[in-house]
N, CA, C and O of each residue as an XYZ file, in Angstrom:
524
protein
N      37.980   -190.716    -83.272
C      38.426   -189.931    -84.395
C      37.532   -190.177    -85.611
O      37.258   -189.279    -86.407
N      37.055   -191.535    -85.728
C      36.316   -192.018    -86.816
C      35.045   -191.158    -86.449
O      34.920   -190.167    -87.167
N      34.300   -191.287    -85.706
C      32.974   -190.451    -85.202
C      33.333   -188.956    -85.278
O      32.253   -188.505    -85.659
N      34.060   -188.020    -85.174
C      34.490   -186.846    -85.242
C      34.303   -186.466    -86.983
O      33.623   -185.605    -87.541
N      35.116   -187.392    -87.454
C      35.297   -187.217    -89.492
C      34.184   -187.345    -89.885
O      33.891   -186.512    -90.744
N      33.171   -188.253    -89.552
C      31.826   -188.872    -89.897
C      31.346   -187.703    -89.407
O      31.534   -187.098    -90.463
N      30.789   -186.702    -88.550
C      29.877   -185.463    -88.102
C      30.641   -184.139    -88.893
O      30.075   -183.059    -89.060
N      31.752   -184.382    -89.253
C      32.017   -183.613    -90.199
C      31.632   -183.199    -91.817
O      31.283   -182.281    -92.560
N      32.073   -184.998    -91.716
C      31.630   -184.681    -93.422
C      29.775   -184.264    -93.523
O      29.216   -183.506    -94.316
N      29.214   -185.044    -92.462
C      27.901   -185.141    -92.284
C      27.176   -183.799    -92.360
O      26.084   -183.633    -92.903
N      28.169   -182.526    -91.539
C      27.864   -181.671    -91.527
C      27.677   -180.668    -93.215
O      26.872   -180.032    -93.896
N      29.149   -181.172    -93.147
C      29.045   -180.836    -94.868
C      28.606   -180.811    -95.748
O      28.917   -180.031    -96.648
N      27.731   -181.650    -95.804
C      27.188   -182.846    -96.610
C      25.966   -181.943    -96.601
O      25.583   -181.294    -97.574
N      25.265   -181.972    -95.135
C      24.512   -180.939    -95.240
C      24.274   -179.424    -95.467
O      23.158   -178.926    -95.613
N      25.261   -178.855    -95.478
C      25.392   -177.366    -95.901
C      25.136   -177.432    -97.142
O      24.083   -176.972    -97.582
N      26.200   -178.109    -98.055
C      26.115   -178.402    -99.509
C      24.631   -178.498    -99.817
O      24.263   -177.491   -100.422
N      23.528   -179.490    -99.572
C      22.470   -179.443    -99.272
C      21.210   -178.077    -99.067
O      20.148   -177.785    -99.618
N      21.939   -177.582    -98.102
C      20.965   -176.357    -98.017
C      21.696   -175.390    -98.631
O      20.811   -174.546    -98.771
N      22.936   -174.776    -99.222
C      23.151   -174.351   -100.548
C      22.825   -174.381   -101.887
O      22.665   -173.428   -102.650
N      22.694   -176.249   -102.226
C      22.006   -176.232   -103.291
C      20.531   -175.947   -103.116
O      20.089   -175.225   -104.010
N      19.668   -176.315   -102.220
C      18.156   -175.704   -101.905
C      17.856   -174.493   -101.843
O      16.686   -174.228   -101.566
N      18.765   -173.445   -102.069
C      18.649   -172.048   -101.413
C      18.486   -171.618   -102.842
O      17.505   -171.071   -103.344
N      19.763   -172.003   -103.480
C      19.697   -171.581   -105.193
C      18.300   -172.122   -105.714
O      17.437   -171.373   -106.172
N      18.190   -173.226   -105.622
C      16.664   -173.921   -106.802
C      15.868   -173.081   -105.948
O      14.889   -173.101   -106.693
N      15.468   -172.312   -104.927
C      14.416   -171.859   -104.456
C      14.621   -170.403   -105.247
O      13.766   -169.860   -105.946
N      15.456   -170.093   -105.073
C      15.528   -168.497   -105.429
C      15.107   -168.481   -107.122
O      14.339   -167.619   -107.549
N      15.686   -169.504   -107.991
C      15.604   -169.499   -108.846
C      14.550   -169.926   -109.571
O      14.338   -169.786   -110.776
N      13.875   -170.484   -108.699
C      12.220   -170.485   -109.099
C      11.262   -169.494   -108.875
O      10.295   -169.292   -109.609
N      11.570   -168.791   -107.716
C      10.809   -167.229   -107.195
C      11.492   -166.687   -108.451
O      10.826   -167.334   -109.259
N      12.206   -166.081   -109.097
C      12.648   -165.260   -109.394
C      12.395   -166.078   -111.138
O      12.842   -165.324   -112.004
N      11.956   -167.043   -111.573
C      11.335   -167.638   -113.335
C       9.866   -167.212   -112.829
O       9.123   -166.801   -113.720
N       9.319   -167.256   -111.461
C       7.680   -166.811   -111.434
C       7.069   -165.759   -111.227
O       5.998   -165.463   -111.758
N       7.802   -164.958   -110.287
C       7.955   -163.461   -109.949
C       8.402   -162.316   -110.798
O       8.139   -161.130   -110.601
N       9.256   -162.931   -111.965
C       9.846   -161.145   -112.481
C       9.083   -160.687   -113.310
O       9.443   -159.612   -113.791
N       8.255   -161.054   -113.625
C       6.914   -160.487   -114.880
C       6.451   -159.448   -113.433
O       6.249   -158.233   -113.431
N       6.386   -160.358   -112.352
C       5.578   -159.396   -111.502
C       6.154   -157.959   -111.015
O       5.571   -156.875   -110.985
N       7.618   -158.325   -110.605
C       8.213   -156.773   -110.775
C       8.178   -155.932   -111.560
O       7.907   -154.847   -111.046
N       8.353   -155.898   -112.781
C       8.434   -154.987   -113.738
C       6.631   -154.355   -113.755
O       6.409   -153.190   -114.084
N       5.757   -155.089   -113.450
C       4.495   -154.573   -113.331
C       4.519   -153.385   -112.001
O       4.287   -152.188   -112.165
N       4.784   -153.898   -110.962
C       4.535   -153.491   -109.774
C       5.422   -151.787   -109.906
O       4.973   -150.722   -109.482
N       6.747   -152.003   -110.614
C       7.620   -150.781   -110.467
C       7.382   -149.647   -111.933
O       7.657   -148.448   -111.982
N       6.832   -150.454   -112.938
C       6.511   -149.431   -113.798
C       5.271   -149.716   -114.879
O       5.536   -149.544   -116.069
N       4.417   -149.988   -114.643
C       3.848   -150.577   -115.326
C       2.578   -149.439   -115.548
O       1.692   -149.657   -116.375
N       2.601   -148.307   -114.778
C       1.699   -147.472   -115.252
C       2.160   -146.293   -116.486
O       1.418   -145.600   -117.182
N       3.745   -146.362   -116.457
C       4.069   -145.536   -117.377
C       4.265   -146.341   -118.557
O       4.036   -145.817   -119.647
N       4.652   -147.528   -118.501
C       4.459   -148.070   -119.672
C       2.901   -148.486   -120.511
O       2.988   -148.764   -121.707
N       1.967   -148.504   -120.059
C       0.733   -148.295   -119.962
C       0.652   -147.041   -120.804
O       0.445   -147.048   -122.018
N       0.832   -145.960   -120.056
C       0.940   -144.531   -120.796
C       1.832   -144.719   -121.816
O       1.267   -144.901   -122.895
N       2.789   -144.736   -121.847
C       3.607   -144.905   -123.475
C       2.509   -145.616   -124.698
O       2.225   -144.998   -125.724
N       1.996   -146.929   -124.403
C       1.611   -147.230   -125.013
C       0.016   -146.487   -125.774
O      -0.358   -146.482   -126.947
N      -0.440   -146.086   -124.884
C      -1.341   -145.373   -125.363
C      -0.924   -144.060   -126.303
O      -1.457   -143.566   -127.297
N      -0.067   -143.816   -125.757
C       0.398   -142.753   -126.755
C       1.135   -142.942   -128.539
O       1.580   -142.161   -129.380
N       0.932   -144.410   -128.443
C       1.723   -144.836   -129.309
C       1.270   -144.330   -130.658
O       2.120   -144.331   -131.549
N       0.163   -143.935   -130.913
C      -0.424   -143.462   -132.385
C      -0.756   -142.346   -132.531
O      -1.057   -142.017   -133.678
N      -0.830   -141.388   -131.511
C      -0.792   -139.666   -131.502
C       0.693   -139.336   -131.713
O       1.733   -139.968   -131.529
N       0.427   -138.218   -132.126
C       1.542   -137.470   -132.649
C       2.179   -136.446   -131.515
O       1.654   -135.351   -131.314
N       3.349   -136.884   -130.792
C       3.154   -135.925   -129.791
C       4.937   -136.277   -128.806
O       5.424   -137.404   -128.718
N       5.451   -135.246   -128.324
C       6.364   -135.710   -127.593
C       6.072   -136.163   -126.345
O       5.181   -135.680   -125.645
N       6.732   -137.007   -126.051
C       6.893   -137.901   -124.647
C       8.159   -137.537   -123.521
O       9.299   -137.845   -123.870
N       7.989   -136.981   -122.374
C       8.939   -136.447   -122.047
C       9.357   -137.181   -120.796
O       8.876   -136.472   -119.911
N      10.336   -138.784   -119.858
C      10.323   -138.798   -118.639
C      10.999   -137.716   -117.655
O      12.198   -137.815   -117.395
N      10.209   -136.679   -117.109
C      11.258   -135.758   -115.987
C      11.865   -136.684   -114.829
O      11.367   -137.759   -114.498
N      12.887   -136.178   -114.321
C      13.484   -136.802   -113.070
C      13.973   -138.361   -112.539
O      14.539   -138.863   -111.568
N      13.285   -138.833   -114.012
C      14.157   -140.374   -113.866
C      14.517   -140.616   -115.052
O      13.960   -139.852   -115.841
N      15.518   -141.677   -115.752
C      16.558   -142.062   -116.795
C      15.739   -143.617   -117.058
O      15.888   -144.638   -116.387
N      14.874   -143.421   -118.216
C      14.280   -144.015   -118.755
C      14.525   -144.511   -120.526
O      14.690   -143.521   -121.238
N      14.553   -145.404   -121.031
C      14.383   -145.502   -122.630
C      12.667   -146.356   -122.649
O      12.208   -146.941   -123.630
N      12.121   -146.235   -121.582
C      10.910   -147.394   -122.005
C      10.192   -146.299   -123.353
O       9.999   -146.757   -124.479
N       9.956   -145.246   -123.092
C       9.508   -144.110   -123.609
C       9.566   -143.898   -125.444
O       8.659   -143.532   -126.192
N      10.930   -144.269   -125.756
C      11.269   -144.942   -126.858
C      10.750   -146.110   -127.639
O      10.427   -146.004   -128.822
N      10.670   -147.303   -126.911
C      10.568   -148.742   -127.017
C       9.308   -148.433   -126.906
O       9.054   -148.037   -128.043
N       8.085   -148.325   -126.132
C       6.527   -148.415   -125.766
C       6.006   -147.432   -126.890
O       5.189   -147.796   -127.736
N       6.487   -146.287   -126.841
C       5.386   -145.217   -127.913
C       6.070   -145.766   -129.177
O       5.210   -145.791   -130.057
N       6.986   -146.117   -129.541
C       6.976   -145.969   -130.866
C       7.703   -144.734   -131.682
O       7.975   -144.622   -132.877
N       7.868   -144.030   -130.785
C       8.363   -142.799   -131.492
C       9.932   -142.325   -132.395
O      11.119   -142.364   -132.069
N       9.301   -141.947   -133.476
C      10.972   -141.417   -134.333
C      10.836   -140.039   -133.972
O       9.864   -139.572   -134.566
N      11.348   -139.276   -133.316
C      12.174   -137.917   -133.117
C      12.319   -137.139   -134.061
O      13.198   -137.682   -134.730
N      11.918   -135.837   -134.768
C      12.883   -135.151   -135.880
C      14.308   -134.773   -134.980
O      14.497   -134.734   -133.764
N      15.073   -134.555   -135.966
C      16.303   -133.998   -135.628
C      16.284   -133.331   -134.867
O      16.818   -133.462   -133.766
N      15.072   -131.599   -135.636
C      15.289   -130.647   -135.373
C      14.405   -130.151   -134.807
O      13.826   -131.221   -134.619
N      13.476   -129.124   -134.145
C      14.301   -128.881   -132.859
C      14.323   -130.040   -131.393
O      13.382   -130.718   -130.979
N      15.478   -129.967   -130.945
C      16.064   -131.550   -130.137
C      14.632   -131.651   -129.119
O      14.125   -130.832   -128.352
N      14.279   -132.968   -129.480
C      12.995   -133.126   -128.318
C      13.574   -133.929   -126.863
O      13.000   -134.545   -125.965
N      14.965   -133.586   -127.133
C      15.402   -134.217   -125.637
C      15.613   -132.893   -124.962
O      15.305   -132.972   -123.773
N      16.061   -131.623   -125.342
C      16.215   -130.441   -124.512
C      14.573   -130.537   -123.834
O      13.480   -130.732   -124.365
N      15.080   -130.256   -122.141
C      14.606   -130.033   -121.094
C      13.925   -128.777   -121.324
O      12.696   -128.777   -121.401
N      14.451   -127.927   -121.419
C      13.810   -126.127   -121.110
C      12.867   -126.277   -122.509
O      11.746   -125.795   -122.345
N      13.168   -127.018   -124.240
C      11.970   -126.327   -124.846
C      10.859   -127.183   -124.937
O       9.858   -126.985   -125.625
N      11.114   -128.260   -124.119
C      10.076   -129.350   -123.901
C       8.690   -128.637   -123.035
O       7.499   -128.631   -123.343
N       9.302   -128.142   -122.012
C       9.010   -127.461   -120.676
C       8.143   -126.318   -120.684
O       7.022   -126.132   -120.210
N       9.096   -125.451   -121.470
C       8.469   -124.107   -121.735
C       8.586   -123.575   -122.896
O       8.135   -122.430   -122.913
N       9.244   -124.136   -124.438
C       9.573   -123.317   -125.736
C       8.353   -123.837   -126.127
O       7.680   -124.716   -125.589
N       8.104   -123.043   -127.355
C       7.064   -123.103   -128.665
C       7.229   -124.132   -129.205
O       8.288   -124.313   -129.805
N       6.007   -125.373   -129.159
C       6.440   -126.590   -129.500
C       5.185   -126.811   -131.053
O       4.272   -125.989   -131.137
N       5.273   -127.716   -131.921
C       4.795   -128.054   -132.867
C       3.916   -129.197   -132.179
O       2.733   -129.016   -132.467
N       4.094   -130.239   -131.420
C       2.885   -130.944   -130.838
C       2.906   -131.003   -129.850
O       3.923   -130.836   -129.177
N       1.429   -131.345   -129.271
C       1.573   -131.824   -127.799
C       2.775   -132.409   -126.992
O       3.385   -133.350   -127.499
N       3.179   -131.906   -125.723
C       3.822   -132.679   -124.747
C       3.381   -133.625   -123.726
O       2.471   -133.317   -122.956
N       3.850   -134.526   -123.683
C       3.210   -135.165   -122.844
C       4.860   -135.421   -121.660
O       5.981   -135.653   -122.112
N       4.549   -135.301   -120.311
C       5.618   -135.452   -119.400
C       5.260   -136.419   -118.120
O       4.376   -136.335   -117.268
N       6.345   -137.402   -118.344
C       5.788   -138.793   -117.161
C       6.754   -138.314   -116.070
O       7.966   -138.370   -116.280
N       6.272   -137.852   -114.929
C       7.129   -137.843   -113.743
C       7.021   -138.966   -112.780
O       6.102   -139.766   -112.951
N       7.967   -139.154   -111.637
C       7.796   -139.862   -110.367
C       7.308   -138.712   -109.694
O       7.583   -137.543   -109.963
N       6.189   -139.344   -108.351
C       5.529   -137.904   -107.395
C       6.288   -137.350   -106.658
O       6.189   -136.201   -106.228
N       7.517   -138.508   -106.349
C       8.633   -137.290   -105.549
C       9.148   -135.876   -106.300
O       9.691   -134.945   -105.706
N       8.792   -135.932   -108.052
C       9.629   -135.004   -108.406
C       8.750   -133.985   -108.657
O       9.176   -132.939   -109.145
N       7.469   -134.139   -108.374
C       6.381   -132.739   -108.509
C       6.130   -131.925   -108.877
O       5.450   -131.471   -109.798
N       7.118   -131.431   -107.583
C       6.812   -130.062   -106.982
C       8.198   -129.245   -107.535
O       8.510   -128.203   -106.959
N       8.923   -129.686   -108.537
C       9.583   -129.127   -109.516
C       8.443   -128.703   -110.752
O       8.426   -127.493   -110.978
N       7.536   -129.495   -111.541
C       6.899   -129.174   -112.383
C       5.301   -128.702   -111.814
O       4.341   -128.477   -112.551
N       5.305   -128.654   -110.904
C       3.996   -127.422   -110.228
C       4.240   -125.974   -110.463
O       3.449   -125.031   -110.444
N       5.492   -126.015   -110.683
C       5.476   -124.849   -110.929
C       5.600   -123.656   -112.078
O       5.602   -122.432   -112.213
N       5.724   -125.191   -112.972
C       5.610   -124.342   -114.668
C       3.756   -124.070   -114.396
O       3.063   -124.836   -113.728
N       3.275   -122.888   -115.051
C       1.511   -122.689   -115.347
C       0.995   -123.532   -116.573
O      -0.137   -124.018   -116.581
N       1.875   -123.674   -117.587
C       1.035   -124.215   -119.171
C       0.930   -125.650   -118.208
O      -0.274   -125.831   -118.023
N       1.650   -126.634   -117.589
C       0.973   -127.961   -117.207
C      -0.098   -128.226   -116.884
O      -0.655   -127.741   -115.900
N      -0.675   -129.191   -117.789
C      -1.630   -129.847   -117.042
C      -1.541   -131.428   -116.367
O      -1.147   -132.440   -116.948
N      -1.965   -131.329   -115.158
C      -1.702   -132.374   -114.646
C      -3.134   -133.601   -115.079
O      -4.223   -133.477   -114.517
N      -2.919   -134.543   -115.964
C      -3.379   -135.701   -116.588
C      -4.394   -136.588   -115.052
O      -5.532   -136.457   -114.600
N      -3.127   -137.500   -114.689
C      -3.712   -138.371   -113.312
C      -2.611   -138.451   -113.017
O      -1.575   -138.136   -113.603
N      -2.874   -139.024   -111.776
C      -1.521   -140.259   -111.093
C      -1.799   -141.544   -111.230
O      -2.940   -141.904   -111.518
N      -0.888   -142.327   -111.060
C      -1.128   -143.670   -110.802
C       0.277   -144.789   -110.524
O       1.130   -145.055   -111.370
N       0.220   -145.314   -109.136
C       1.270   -146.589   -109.202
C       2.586   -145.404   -108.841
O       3.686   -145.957   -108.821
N       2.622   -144.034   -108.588
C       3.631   -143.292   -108.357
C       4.244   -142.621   -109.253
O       5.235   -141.902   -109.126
N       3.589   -142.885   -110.238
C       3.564   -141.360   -111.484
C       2.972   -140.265   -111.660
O       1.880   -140.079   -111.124
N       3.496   -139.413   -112.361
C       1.840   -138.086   -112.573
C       2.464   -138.020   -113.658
O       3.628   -138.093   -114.052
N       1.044   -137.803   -114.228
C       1.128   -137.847   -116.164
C       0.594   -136.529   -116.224
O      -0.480   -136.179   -115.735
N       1.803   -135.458   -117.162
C       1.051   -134.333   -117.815
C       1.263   -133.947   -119.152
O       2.049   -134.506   -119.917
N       0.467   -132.871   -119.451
C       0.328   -132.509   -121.019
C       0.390   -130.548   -120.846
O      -0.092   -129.609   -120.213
N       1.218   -130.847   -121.775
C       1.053   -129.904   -122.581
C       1.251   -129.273   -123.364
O       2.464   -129.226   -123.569
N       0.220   -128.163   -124.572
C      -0.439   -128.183   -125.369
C       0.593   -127.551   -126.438
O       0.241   -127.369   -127.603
């Protein structure tokens, strides 16, 4: 019975063990690694924001729910007319340049406005403008 309690706790003893090892591991990948995610998943549009940061010009993300766009360019908004509406970003009479950061899955939605111009890709974006 004594030998039975003893491979028990022993066992225990060791789980506890490779529980606490599992956490300090993860938690060191993850203090050395997360600079690296945020590069790997967006780091070309933030790139682009930033460049845009001293032209005068709207910034538009299509098809994904972004604020980097905000935070990276720098940009204050007028009120008026709303530079978050979709359709006069797209296609209305605008006062400055547009600039529009898509993901490439979402494309072949904006292939098909004519005023776009398609900029580059990069990292799974396409950057366009227009005028």
């Amino acid at each position: 019975m004594v030998l039975l309690f003893q491979e028990v706790f022993y066992s225990l003893k060791n789980i506890n063990l490779l529980f606490l090892s599992l956490a300090c591991f993860y938690t060191l990948v993850l203090i050395f690694h997360i600079n690296h995610i945020e590069s790997y998943s967006q780091n070309a549009a933030i790139e682009f924001y930033k460049e845009k940061e001293s032209e005068d010009c709207y910034i538009y993300p299509h098809g994904f729910k972004t604020y980097a766009h905000y935070f990276y360019s720098r940009k204050s908004y007028p009120l008026l007319p709303d530079p978050n509406n979709r359709n006069w970003l797209l296609t209305g009479q605008t006062d400055k340049p547009v600039y529009i950061v898509s993901k490439i899955h979402k494309v072949h939605e904006l292939n098909q406005l004519p005023d776009l111009q398609e900029l580059y890709r990069k990292n799974g974006f396409v950057f366009y403008r227009r005028n």
